[in-house]
Tab-separated table of C-alpha atoms and ligand atoms in Angstrom:
chain	number	residue	atom	x	y	z
A	538	MET	CA	-28.254	32.360	13.733
A	539	LYS	CA	-29.921	33.360	10.469
A	540	VAL	CA	-29.828	31.027	7.478
A	541	ILE	CA	-29.968	33.005	4.230
A	542	ASN	CA	-30.992	31.597	0.878
A	543	PRO	CA	-28.349	32.915	-1.565
A	544	THR	CA	-30.849	32.811	-4.434
A	545	THR	CA	-33.492	35.035	-2.851
A	546	GLU	CA	-31.360	36.685	-0.122
A	547	ALA	CA	-34.277	35.891	2.236
A	548	VAL	CA	-33.871	34.525	5.760
A	549	ILE	CA	-35.214	30.972	5.549
A	550	ALA	CA	-34.514	29.797	9.108
A	551	GLU	CA	-33.290	31.033	12.466
A	552	LEU	CA	-31.290	28.539	14.508
A	553	GLN	CA	-30.316	28.656	18.145
A	554	PRO	CA	-26.498	28.616	18.301
A	555	THR	CA	-24.904	26.159	20.722
A	556	ASP	CA	-23.706	28.086	23.764
A	557	ALA	CA	-20.708	27.349	26.002
A	558	LYS	CA	-22.750	25.521	28.674
A	559	ASP	CA	-24.500	23.324	26.102
A	560	LEU	CA	-21.169	22.565	24.484
A	561	SER	CA	-19.576	21.300	27.706
A	562	ARG	CA	-22.619	19.140	28.437
A	563	ILE	CA	-22.592	17.725	24.914
A	564	ILE	CA	-18.899	16.851	25.109
A	565	GLU	CA	-19.401	15.124	28.466
A	566	SER	CA	-22.233	13.042	27.016
A	567	LEU	CA	-20.126	12.162	23.942
A	568	GLN	CA	-17.329	10.984	26.224
A	569	GLU	CA	-19.790	8.749	28.045
A	570	GLY	CA	-21.415	7.459	24.856
A	571	GLN	CA	-18.112	6.682	23.182
A	572	LYS	CA	-17.223	4.057	25.781
A	573	ALA	CA	-20.272	1.883	25.039
A	574	TRP	CA	-20.132	2.585	21.291
A	575	SER	CA	-16.500	1.469	21.008
A	576	LEU	CA	-17.358	-1.857	22.666
A	577	LYS	CA	-19.931	-2.730	20.010
A	578	PRO	CA	-18.705	-5.012	17.218
A	579	VAL	CA	-17.695	-3.184	14.026
A	580	ALA	CA	-20.540	-4.976	12.213
A	581	GLU	CA	-23.109	-3.417	14.535
A	582	ARG	CA	-21.726	0.108	14.065
A	583	LEU	CA	-21.536	-0.495	10.324
A	584	ALA	CA	-25.169	-1.630	10.238
A	585	CYS	CA	-26.222	1.773	11.665
A	586	ILE	CA	-24.276	3.564	8.924
A	587	VAL	CA	-25.818	1.371	6.228
A	588	ARG	CA	-29.294	2.211	7.589
A	589	PHE	CA	-28.303	5.901	7.617
A	590	GLY	CA	-27.386	5.620	3.920
A	591	GLU	CA	-30.764	4.037	3.158
A	592	LEU	CA	-32.602	6.845	4.952
A	593	ILE	CA	-30.613	9.510	3.115
A	594	GLN	CA	-31.321	7.895	-0.258
A	595	ARG	CA	-35.007	7.473	0.577
A	596	ASN	CA	-35.246	11.171	1.495
A	597	SER	CA	-32.840	12.442	-1.157
A	598	ASP	CA	-35.389	14.701	-2.816
A	599	GLU	CA	-36.265	16.578	0.376
A	600	LEU	CA	-32.594	16.697	1.461
A	601	ALA	CA	-31.519	18.040	-1.936
A	602	HIS	CA	-34.025	20.893	-1.613
A	603	ILE	CA	-32.648	21.730	1.838
A	604	LEU	CA	-29.080	21.774	0.508
A	605	THR	CA	-30.060	23.927	-2.454
A	606	SER	CA	-31.981	26.353	-0.250
A	607	GLU	CA	-29.002	27.117	1.980
A	608	THR	CA	-26.106	26.908	-0.511
A	609	GLY	CA	-27.665	27.778	-3.886
A	610	LYS	CA	-26.273	24.536	-5.358
A	611	PRO	CA	-28.318	23.625	-8.461
A	612	LEU	CA	-30.848	20.963	-7.473
A	613	ARG	CA	-29.558	18.491	-10.070
A	614	GLN	CA	-26.080	18.795	-8.472
A	615	SER	CA	-27.496	18.515	-4.931
A	616	LEU	CA	-29.166	15.248	-5.960
A	617	ASN	CA	-25.933	14.072	-7.621
A	618	GLU	CA	-23.975	14.833	-4.474
A	619	ILE	CA	-26.387	13.022	-2.173
A	620	GLN	CA	-26.680	9.986	-4.423
A	621	GLY	CA	-22.937	9.937	-5.193
A	622	ALA	CA	-21.841	10.137	-1.559
A	623	GLN	CA	-23.462	6.730	-1.022
A	624	ASN	CA	-20.322	5.236	-2.646
A	625	ARG	CA	-18.473	5.882	0.647
A	626	ILE	CA	-20.995	3.761	2.520
A	627	ASP	CA	-20.865	0.949	-0.053
A	628	HIS	CA	-17.092	0.953	0.151
A	629	LEU	CA	-17.144	0.907	3.955
A	630	GLN	CA	-19.637	-1.935	3.898
A	631	GLN	CA	-17.185	-3.976	1.830
A	632	ASN	CA	-14.007	-3.072	3.711
A	633	ALA	CA	-14.435	-1.554	7.178
A	634	GLU	CA	-14.391	-4.786	9.154
A	635	LYS	CA	-11.243	-5.939	7.382
A	636	TRP	CA	-9.524	-2.587	7.947
A	637	LEU	CA	-10.328	-2.513	11.668
A	638	THR	CA	-9.549	-6.127	12.525
A	639	SER	CA	-6.479	-6.580	14.680
A	640	GLU	CA	-3.461	-8.004	12.866
A	641	THR	CA	-1.211	-10.767	14.145
A	642	LEU	CA	2.276	-10.363	12.719
A	643	VAL	CA	4.151	-13.073	14.568
A	644	ASP	CA	2.249	-16.098	15.827
A	645	SER	CA	5.006	-18.608	16.618
A	646	GLY	CA	8.046	-18.925	18.815
A	647	SER	CA	8.315	-17.430	22.265
A	648	THR	CA	6.837	-13.993	21.479
A	649	HIS	CA	3.572	-13.231	19.693
A	650	GLU	CA	3.165	-9.780	18.188
A	651	LYS	CA	-0.067	-8.114	17.119
A	652	ILE	CA	-1.613	-4.706	16.408
A	653	VAL	CA	-5.031	-3.675	17.708
A	654	TYR	CA	-6.717	-0.561	16.307
A	655	GLU	CA	-8.315	1.488	19.070
A	656	PRO	CA	-10.524	4.540	18.500
A	657	LEU	CA	-9.283	8.036	19.353
A	658	GLY	CA	-12.248	8.952	21.588
A	659	VAL	CA	-14.347	12.093	20.965
A	660	ILE	CA	-13.359	13.739	17.712
A	661	ALA	CA	-14.407	17.129	16.314
A	662	ASN	CA	-15.389	17.428	12.680
A	663	ILE	CA	-15.339	21.096	11.655
A	664	SER	CA	-16.717	21.108	8.150
A	665	ALA	CA	-17.228	23.169	4.988
A	666	TRP	CA	-20.384	23.996	3.030
A	667	ASN	CA	-19.460	23.345	-0.593
A	668	PHE	CA	-19.938	19.542	-0.576
A	669	PRO	CA	-21.289	18.837	2.918
A	670	TYR	CA	-22.270	15.238	2.089
A	671	ASN	CA	-18.948	14.295	0.505
A	672	VAL	CA	-16.618	15.993	2.949
A	673	GLY	CA	-18.830	15.201	5.954
A	674	TYR	CA	-19.110	11.503	5.082
A	675	ASN	CA	-15.305	11.321	4.571
A	676	VAL	CA	-14.915	12.132	8.241
A	677	PHE	CA	-17.873	11.346	10.445
A	678	LEU	CA	-18.871	7.994	8.912
A	679	TYR	CA	-15.312	6.649	9.078
A	680	ALA	CA	-14.891	8.010	12.604
A	681	LEU	CA	-18.129	6.416	13.815
A	682	ILE	CA	-17.388	3.026	12.310
A	683	ALA	CA	-13.960	3.116	13.963
A	684	GLY	CA	-15.652	3.499	17.369
A	685	ASN	CA	-15.314	7.234	18.035
A	686	SER	CA	-18.042	9.637	19.010
A	687	VAL	CA	-18.328	12.734	16.843
A	688	LEU	CA	-18.931	16.382	17.558
A	689	TYR	CA	-19.946	17.699	14.158
A	690	LYS	CA	-19.832	21.410	13.444
A	691	PRO	CA	-21.212	22.064	9.997
A	692	SER	CA	-20.326	25.271	8.249
A	693	GLU	CA	-22.651	28.115	9.145
A	694	PHE	CA	-23.616	27.977	5.425
A	695	ALA	CA	-24.789	24.344	5.658
A	696	SER	CA	-26.278	24.067	9.142
A	697	LEU	CA	-29.692	22.809	8.014
A	698	THR	CA	-27.971	19.919	6.236
A	699	GLY	CA	-25.859	19.266	9.348
A	700	LYS	CA	-29.014	18.941	11.427
A	701	GLN	CA	-30.339	16.418	8.895
A	702	PHE	CA	-27.206	14.294	9.365
A	703	GLU	CA	-27.892	14.218	13.108
A	704	LYS	CA	-31.579	13.386	12.709
A	705	ASN	CA	-30.936	10.561	10.243
A	706	LEU	CA	-27.990	9.072	12.137
A	707	TRP	CA	-30.070	8.943	15.311
A	708	GLN	CA	-32.945	7.390	13.415
A	709	ALA	CA	-30.552	4.817	11.979
A	710	GLY	CA	-29.518	3.717	15.478
A	711	VAL	CA	-26.445	5.823	16.267
A	712	PRO	CA	-27.004	6.848	19.897
A	713	GLU	CA	-27.662	10.507	20.683
A	714	ASN	CA	-24.545	10.565	22.867
A	715	VAL	CA	-22.368	9.328	20.006
A	716	PHE	CA	-23.105	11.890	17.269
A	717	ARG	CA	-24.015	15.517	17.931
A	718	CYS	CA	-24.331	18.432	15.543
A	719	VAL	CA	-23.590	21.817	17.106
A	720	ILE	CA	-24.676	25.074	15.519
A	721	GLY	CA	-22.559	28.173	15.068
A	722	GLY	CA	-19.899	29.965	13.062
A	723	GLY	CA	-16.193	30.570	13.549
A	724	ASP	CA	-16.664	31.590	17.193
A	725	LEU	CA	-18.101	28.168	18.024
A	726	GLY	CA	-15.316	26.486	16.017
A	727	GLN	CA	-12.841	28.474	18.076
A	728	ARG	CA	-14.451	27.255	21.318
A	729	LEU	CA	-14.113	23.650	20.197
A	730	LEU	CA	-10.368	24.153	20.050
A	731	GLU	CA	-10.305	24.845	23.770
A	732	GLU	CA	-12.365	21.783	24.729
A	733	SER	CA	-11.202	18.317	25.669
A	734	ILE	CA	-11.267	16.650	22.238
A	735	GLU	CA	-9.114	13.755	21.056
A	736	GLY	CA	-8.755	14.672	17.388
A	737	TYR	CA	-9.558	17.587	15.063
A	738	PHE	CA	-10.707	16.849	11.530
A	739	PHE	CA	-11.144	20.001	9.532
A	740	THR	CA	-12.283	20.844	6.011
A	741	GLY	CA	-12.023	24.458	4.945
A	742	SER	CA	-9.599	27.202	4.073
A	743	TYR	CA	-5.824	27.234	4.553
A	744	LYS	CA	-6.110	30.258	6.835
A	745	THR	CA	-8.520	28.585	9.279
A	746	GLY	CA	-6.751	25.216	9.023
A	747	LEU	CA	-3.415	26.741	9.937
A	748	HIS	CA	-5.020	28.566	12.848
A	749	ILE	CA	-6.549	25.313	14.126
A	750	ALA	CA	-3.279	23.379	13.843
A	751	ARG	CA	-1.400	26.109	15.707
A	752	THR	CA	-4.021	26.482	18.427
A	753	VAL	CA	-4.337	22.800	19.308
A	754	ALA	CA	-0.659	21.900	18.778
A	755	HIS	CA	0.007	21.829	22.534
A	756	LYS	CA	-2.576	19.038	22.999
A	757	LEU	CA	-0.595	16.611	20.801
A	758	VAL	CA	-3.778	15.062	19.403
A	759	PRO	CA	-4.236	14.125	15.736
A	760	VAL	CA	-5.091	17.059	13.481
A	761	GLN	CA	-6.168	16.445	9.931
A	762	LEU	CA	-6.670	19.282	7.450
A	763	GLU	CA	-8.416	19.152	4.064
A	764	LEU	CA	-7.817	22.606	2.618
A	765	GLY	CA	-8.040	24.605	-0.572
A	766	GLY	CA	-6.257	24.393	-3.884
A	767	LYS	CA	-5.255	26.225	-7.054
A	768	ASP	CA	-5.436	23.127	-9.179
A	769	PRO	CA	-3.835	23.300	-12.640
A	770	LEU	CA	-4.850	21.544	-15.842
A	771	TYR	CA	-2.396	21.226	-18.739
A	772	VAL	CA	-3.831	20.443	-22.168
A	773	MET	CA	-1.086	18.994	-24.373
A	774	ASP	CA	-0.776	19.543	-28.127
A	775	ASP	CA	-1.285	15.828	-28.904
A	776	ILE	CA	-4.880	15.812	-27.736
A	777	ILE	CA	-7.026	14.191	-30.426
A	778	ASN	CA	-10.359	15.826	-29.704
A	779	VAL	CA	-9.757	19.437	-28.688
A	780	HIS	CA	-13.468	20.177	-28.512
A	781	GLN	CA	-14.130	17.337	-26.061
A	782	ALA	CA	-11.108	18.351	-23.971
A	783	ALA	CA	-12.545	21.861	-23.722
A	784	LEU	CA	-15.940	20.534	-22.569
A	785	ASN	CA	-14.280	18.378	-19.900
A	786	ALA	CA	-12.125	21.265	-18.757
A	787	ALA	CA	-15.152	23.543	-18.513
A	788	GLU	CA	-16.992	21.018	-16.376
A	789	GLY	CA	-13.958	20.640	-14.112
A	790	ALA	CA	-13.795	24.387	-13.650
A	791	PHE	CA	-17.481	25.336	-13.426
A	792	TYR	CA	-19.281	22.404	-11.772
A	793	ASN	CA	-20.852	23.593	-8.494
A	794	ASN	CA	-20.126	27.134	-9.686
A	795	GLY	CA	-16.399	26.468	-9.307
A	796	GLN	CA	-16.860	25.988	-5.571
A	797	SER	CA	-15.030	22.652	-5.355
A	798	CYS	CA	-11.758	22.190	-3.515
A	799	CYS	CA	-10.462	20.244	-6.545
A	800	ALA	CA	-12.040	22.428	-9.240
A	801	VAL	CA	-9.768	23.239	-12.146
A	802	GLU	CA	-8.570	26.727	-11.171
A	803	ARG	CA	-6.070	27.521	-13.960
A	804	ILE	CA	-5.507	26.078	-17.418
A	805	TYR	CA	-2.315	25.869	-19.471
A	806	VAL	CA	-2.814	25.065	-23.151
A	807	SER	CA	-0.243	24.192	-25.803
A	808	ASP	CA	0.109	27.049	-28.276
A	809	THR	CA	-0.756	24.916	-31.339
A	810	ILE	CA	-4.256	24.093	-30.064
A	811	HIS	CA	-4.813	27.130	-27.840
A	812	ASP	CA	-7.187	29.110	-30.052
A	813	ASP	CA	-9.419	26.136	-30.911
A	814	PHE	CA	-9.525	25.087	-27.272
A	815	VAL	CA	-10.427	28.592	-26.068
A	816	GLU	CA	-13.127	28.948	-28.707
A	817	ALA	CA	-14.761	25.645	-27.695
A	818	LEU	CA	-14.483	26.328	-23.964
A	819	THR	CA	-15.888	29.858	-24.294
A	820	ALA	CA	-18.817	28.611	-26.372
A	821	GLU	CA	-19.569	25.943	-23.786
A	822	VAL	CA	-19.360	28.329	-20.813
A	823	SER	CA	-21.476	30.948	-22.589
A	824	SER	CA	-24.159	28.319	-23.161
A	825	TYR	CA	-24.557	27.386	-19.471
A	826	THR	CA	-28.058	27.798	-18.074
A	827	VAL	CA	-27.758	30.308	-15.268
A	828	GLY	CA	-30.784	30.753	-13.054
A	829	ASP	CA	-32.989	29.459	-10.290
A	830	PRO	CA	-31.138	26.495	-8.740
A	831	THR	CA	-34.391	24.691	-7.946
A	832	ASP	CA	-34.970	24.314	-11.698
A	833	LEU	CA	-33.445	20.985	-12.736
A	834	LYS	CA	-32.178	22.549	-15.976
A	835	THR	CA	-30.018	25.112	-14.149
A	836	TYR	CA	-26.266	24.494	-14.274
A	837	ILE	CA	-25.056	27.712	-12.600
A	838	GLY	CA	-26.840	29.115	-9.571
A	839	PRO	CA	-25.787	31.821	-7.140
A	840	LEU	CA	-22.570	31.664	-5.168
A	841	THR	CA	-23.085	30.490	-1.602
A	842	ARG	CA	-21.320	33.423	0.053
A	843	LEU	CA	-21.940	37.102	-0.666
A	844	GLN	CA	-18.345	38.097	0.143
A	845	GLN	CA	-16.934	35.871	-2.634
A	846	LEU	CA	-18.441	38.203	-5.260
A	847	GLU	CA	-15.889	40.843	-4.230
A	848	VAL	CA	-13.017	38.319	-4.398
A	849	LEU	CA	-13.949	37.462	-7.991
A	850	LYS	CA	-14.389	41.104	-9.005
A	851	ASP	CA	-10.966	41.900	-7.580
A	852	GLN	CA	-9.254	38.953	-9.310
A	853	ILE	CA	-10.778	39.894	-12.667
A	854	ALA	CA	-9.872	43.594	-12.345
A	855	ASP	CA	-6.312	42.615	-11.395
A	856	ALA	CA	-6.015	40.248	-14.383
A	857	LEU	CA	-7.410	42.791	-16.863
A	858	SER	CA	-5.063	45.489	-15.561
A	859	LYS	CA	-2.116	43.142	-16.248
A	860	GLY	CA	-3.082	42.235	-19.813
A	861	ALA	CA	-5.642	39.436	-19.576
A	862	ILE	CA	-8.459	39.395	-22.153
A	863	LEU	CA	-12.049	38.695	-21.187
A	864	LYS	CA	-13.729	36.122	-23.449
A	865	THR	CA	-17.055	35.965	-21.598
A	866	GLY	CA	-18.626	37.053	-18.295
A	867	GLY	CA	-16.728	39.243	-15.889
A	868	GLN	CA	-19.471	40.825	-13.795
A	869	LYS	CA	-21.768	40.305	-10.838
A	870	MET	CA	-25.190	39.736	-12.396
A	871	ASP	CA	-27.794	42.460	-12.147
A	872	ARG	CA	-30.451	40.380	-10.398
A	873	GLU	CA	-31.516	39.224	-6.957
A	874	GLY	CA	-29.145	36.705	-5.370
A	875	TYR	CA	-25.366	36.226	-5.283
A	876	TYR	CA	-24.972	35.562	-9.002
A	877	PHE	CA	-21.728	36.018	-10.908
A	878	GLU	CA	-21.410	35.555	-14.659
A	879	PRO	CA	-19.403	32.468	-15.694
A	880	THR	CA	-16.118	34.052	-16.749
A	881	VAL	CA	-13.267	33.035	-19.057
A	882	LEU	CA	-10.011	34.996	-19.161
A	883	VAL	CA	-7.178	34.365	-21.625
A	884	ASN	CA	-3.684	35.792	-22.003
A	885	CYS	CA	-3.204	35.196	-18.297
A	886	ASP	CA	0.159	34.880	-16.566
A	887	ALA	CA	1.603	33.973	-13.182
A	888	SER	CA	1.650	37.579	-11.963
A	889	MET	CA	-2.161	37.609	-11.806
A	890	LYS	CA	-4.189	36.758	-8.695
A	891	VAL	CA	-6.518	34.646	-10.838
A	892	MET	CA	-3.579	32.286	-11.523
A	893	GLN	CA	-2.281	32.282	-7.919
A	894	GLU	CA	-5.133	32.637	-5.391
A	895	GLU	CA	-8.068	30.269	-4.981
A	896	SER	CA	-11.044	31.755	-6.910
A	897	PHE	CA	-13.701	29.381	-5.597
A	898	GLY	CA	-16.183	30.704	-8.115
A	899	PRO	CA	-17.151	30.591	-11.808
A	900	VAL	CA	-13.932	32.129	-13.145
A	901	ILE	CA	-11.135	30.467	-15.098
A	902	GLY	CA	-7.819	31.865	-16.297
A	903	ILE	CA	-6.050	30.374	-19.344
A	904	GLN	CA	-2.397	30.710	-20.329
A	905	LYS	CA	-0.716	29.615	-23.567
A	906	VAL	CA	2.452	27.462	-23.192
A	907	GLY	CA	5.158	26.438	-25.650
A	908	SER	CA	6.500	23.222	-24.077
A	909	ASP	CA	5.959	20.592	-21.389
A	910	SER	CA	8.757	22.066	-19.293
A	911	GLU	CA	7.198	25.532	-19.395
A	912	ALA	CA	3.839	24.034	-18.377
A	913	LEU	CA	5.470	22.061	-15.566
A	914	ASP	CA	7.202	25.163	-14.184
A	915	LEU	CA	3.903	27.048	-14.168
A	916	MET	CA	1.938	24.176	-12.632
A	917	GLN	CA	4.521	23.966	-9.834
A	918	ASP	CA	4.345	27.677	-9.158
A	919	THR	CA	1.894	27.490	-6.236
A	920	ASP	CA	1.756	27.141	-2.460
A	921	TYR	CA	-1.035	24.581	-2.853
A	922	GLY	CA	-0.794	20.855	-3.618
A	923	LEU	CA	-4.238	19.290	-3.898
A	924	THR	CA	-4.651	17.989	-7.477
A	925	ALA	CA	-3.228	18.468	-10.962
A	926	ALA	CA	-4.468	17.203	-14.319
A	927	VAL	CA	-3.012	16.590	-17.767
A	928	PHE	CA	-5.066	15.956	-20.901
A	929	SER	CA	-3.052	14.117	-23.544
A	930	SER	CA	-3.288	11.122	-25.841
A	931	ASP	CA	0.102	9.931	-24.551
A	932	GLN	CA	-0.037	8.426	-21.053
A	933	LYS	CA	3.757	8.253	-20.656
A	934	ARG	CA	4.171	11.896	-21.573
A	935	ALA	CA	1.392	12.940	-19.207
A	936	LEU	CA	2.859	10.898	-16.350
A	937	ARG	CA	6.285	12.466	-16.882
A	938	VAL	CA	4.686	15.777	-15.913
A	939	LEU	CA	2.363	14.465	-13.182
A	940	GLU	CA	5.141	12.521	-11.419
A	941	GLN	CA	7.084	15.723	-10.851
A	942	LEU	CA	4.229	17.606	-9.182
A	943	ASP	CA	3.909	17.902	-5.406
A	944	VAL	CA	0.191	17.089	-5.217
A	945	GLY	CA	-1.961	14.541	-3.393
A	946	THR	CA	-3.945	13.544	-6.509
A	947	ALA	CA	-2.899	13.352	-10.175
A	948	TYR	CA	-5.388	13.019	-13.053
A	949	TRP	CA	-4.740	11.897	-16.615
A	950	ASN	CA	-7.628	12.752	-18.980
A	951	CYS	CA	-9.988	13.496	-16.085
A	952	CYS	CA	-10.213	16.058	-13.300
A	953	ASP	CA	-12.297	17.255	-10.306
A	954	ARG	CA	-12.867	13.669	-9.187
A	955	VAL	CA	-12.812	11.866	-5.821
A	956	SER	CA	-13.059	8.096	-5.245
A	957	PRO	CA	-13.471	6.155	-1.972
A	958	ASN	CA	-10.907	3.589	-3.234
A	959	VAL	CA	-7.918	5.914	-3.017
A	960	PRO	CA	-6.740	8.384	-0.367
A	961	TRP	CA	-7.845	11.998	-0.572
A	962	SER	CA	-5.059	14.224	0.648
A	963	GLY	CA	-3.537	17.612	0.111
A	964	ARG	CA	0.102	18.655	0.338
A	965	LYS	CA	1.685	21.986	1.304
A	966	HIS	CA	-1.111	24.550	1.912
A	967	SER	CA	-3.745	22.047	0.735
A	968	GLY	CA	-3.638	19.996	3.891
A	969	LEU	CA	-2.298	17.321	6.147
A	970	GLY	CA	-3.308	13.665	6.406
A	971	ALA	CA	-5.700	11.649	4.249
A	972	THR	CA	-9.335	10.605	4.217
A	973	LEU	CA	-10.945	7.748	2.219
A	974	SER	CA	-9.551	4.253	1.497
A	975	ALA	CA	-7.924	2.152	4.240
A	976	GLN	CA	-5.736	5.127	5.099
A	977	GLY	CA	-8.853	7.197	5.676
A	978	ILE	CA	-10.122	4.875	8.375
A	979	ARG	CA	-6.693	4.550	10.000
A	980	ALA	CA	-6.887	8.304	10.631
A	981	PHE	CA	-9.535	7.602	13.270
A	982	VAL	CA	-7.727	4.876	15.195
A	983	GLN	CA	-4.514	4.570	17.129
A	984	PRO	CA	-2.516	1.362	16.936
A	985	LYS	CA	-1.718	-0.536	20.115
A	986	SER	CA	1.094	-3.054	19.730
A	987	TYR	CA	1.006	-6.221	21.806
A	988	HIS	CA	4.104	-8.306	22.570
A	989	LEU	CA	2.773	-11.521	24.116
A	990	ARG	CA	4.837	-14.284	25.686
A	991	PRO	CA	2.658	-17.299	26.243
B	1232	NAD	P1	-13.580	28.295	6.290
B	1232	NAD	O1	-12.161	28.034	6.668
B	1232	NAD	O2	-14.044	29.692	6.208
B	1232	NAD	O3	-14.582	27.539	7.285
B	1232	NAD	C1	-14.536	26.147	7.493
B	1232	NAD	C2	-15.085	25.818	8.862
B	1232	NAD	O4	-14.242	26.379	9.861
B	1232	NAD	C3	-16.488	26.364	9.113
B	1232	NAD	O5	-17.243	25.388	9.777
B	1232	NAD	C4	-16.211	27.560	10.025
B	1232	NAD	O6	-17.287	27.892	10.859
B	1232	NAD	C5	-15.038	27.049	10.828
B	1232	NAD	N1	-14.207	28.080	11.470
B	1232	NAD	C6	-14.037	29.376	11.107
B	1232	NAD	N2	-13.184	29.997	11.965
B	1232	NAD	C7	-12.796	29.057	12.869
B	1232	NAD	C8	-11.928	29.077	14.002
B	1232	NAD	N3	-11.281	30.179	14.378
B	1232	NAD	N4	-11.760	27.942	14.696
B	1232	NAD	C9	-12.377	26.802	14.333
B	1232	NAD	N5	-13.237	26.729	13.286
B	1232	NAD	C10	-13.443	27.842	12.560
B	1232	NAD	O7	-13.777	27.554	4.875
B	1232	NAD	P2	-15.101	27.482	3.993
B	1232	NAD	O8	-15.306	28.765	3.295
B	1232	NAD	O9	-16.232	26.911	4.738
B	1232	NAD	O10	-14.717	26.366	2.934
B	1232	NAD	C11	-14.117	26.648	1.715
B	1232	NAD	C12	-12.686	26.174	1.713
B	1232	NAD	O11	-12.659	24.774	2.003
B	1232	NAD	C13	-12.019	26.311	0.360
B	1232	NAD	O12	-10.694	26.777	0.523
B	1232	NAD	C14	-12.023	24.882	-0.179
B	1232	NAD	O13	-11.035	24.632	-1.140
B	1232	NAD	C15	-11.821	24.097	1.077
B	1232	NAD	N6	-12.279	22.710	0.917
B	1232	NAD	C16	-11.354	21.700	0.889
B	1232	NAD	C17	-11.747	20.376	0.698
B	1232	NAD	C18	-10.739	19.267	0.630
B	1232	NAD	O14	-11.141	18.112	0.663
B	1232	NAD	N7	-9.441	19.535	0.534
B	1232	NAD	C19	-13.103	20.079	0.544
B	1232	NAD	C20	-14.025	21.120	0.592
B	1232	NAD	C21	-13.603	22.429	0.775
């Protein structure tokens, strides 16, 4: 399997894909390893994960270069991701033992009742490439601490990083028959669905997630899906600093080249501030440093996937044909690598693909609105339900809108943000189940209830 650097379009590595025989052997060894691993005290499993975090931080420079080489993520953002993902480990260190301890609910009278949290067994983590540290950690660290063994299939666009997870986990003391990284694309993912696995934890597109849920439904094992979004931001007319709101919105839309599941994907702006907001946002986006992602000054690098260039071109052509106006960008860049100009479109409406379908790239559509109720109707007009944001100086007014939206995460005066303290979950086509927080660890255990009569 060839690994291509999206900046240079050169093949930077060739990896041996995991074949069917290897896969069966690996799963057998994970089944064996899980038994001993689950018997270890939580503190011992946790200590391995803490050591893993230390190794990753110690090697963050080298690991950031690997991530940038295979995804095109600007090096500064690769470093941010690696350093930021450590917050999951810190949070687990503070809470995991408490979350996994059995609970006694009735401890008097003739019957004692308690809950014990048992691991699922061997779980599969089929992952995405856009934030492999964040979305990987959300699953495999929590699963390991809960006593499962993990079959990790990184995206074919982040396989070198996946192999680094394996190397560092082993070095940190996680046994080789408890965590394994397998290499391959969708065909390997498909094979995993046919294997004897006790839970499927997937991050990726709605299309693949739906296919996975349908295919494994007959097994009646847990399936968790973290999928895409078309996340709206509404900028209200009472905002005090329009310029600052525009800068924050631009960051929410263009960080990681717009390739974030919770990136701002469409913006609704009150008519009274619309022109000032658009002017500030366009100036900001036009000023972004586009270039070699290994340069620490670069903010926009290439897209990770060649085929996404066509998706963006098509969305922009569709929007322009329906009356949108291009403020900046709009084209694939005439240079080596999968570069697309950071693009701002105004005069957009709900008939346009750019306001309905996930762009997953450096393109934002903006629509003017006349009232909160108009904005709410437009924000709700989507099959997705990952996040939604409102910028306003009035918390009550913002919450009145956010409370009515069918989303897993609501932001007031912030956006494109994930925290280990609170669950991360999508609704409708954005997913099923939650990672992070206490709920995130409960995803990897099954409760056993004891009724004891001494
Ligand atoms: P994708 O669906 O193309 O691929 C995801 C994974 O599924 C890859 O590892 C791929 O090899 C595997 N796969 C492909 N076909 C398969 C099959 N038939 N059976 C099993 N596995 C298969 O998605 P992607 O392009 O890697 O990721 C981008 C998408 O992920 C975007 O929609 C983004 O919004 C979403 N995402 C969501 C979150 C979240 O937390 N909600 C986080 C990151 C990314």
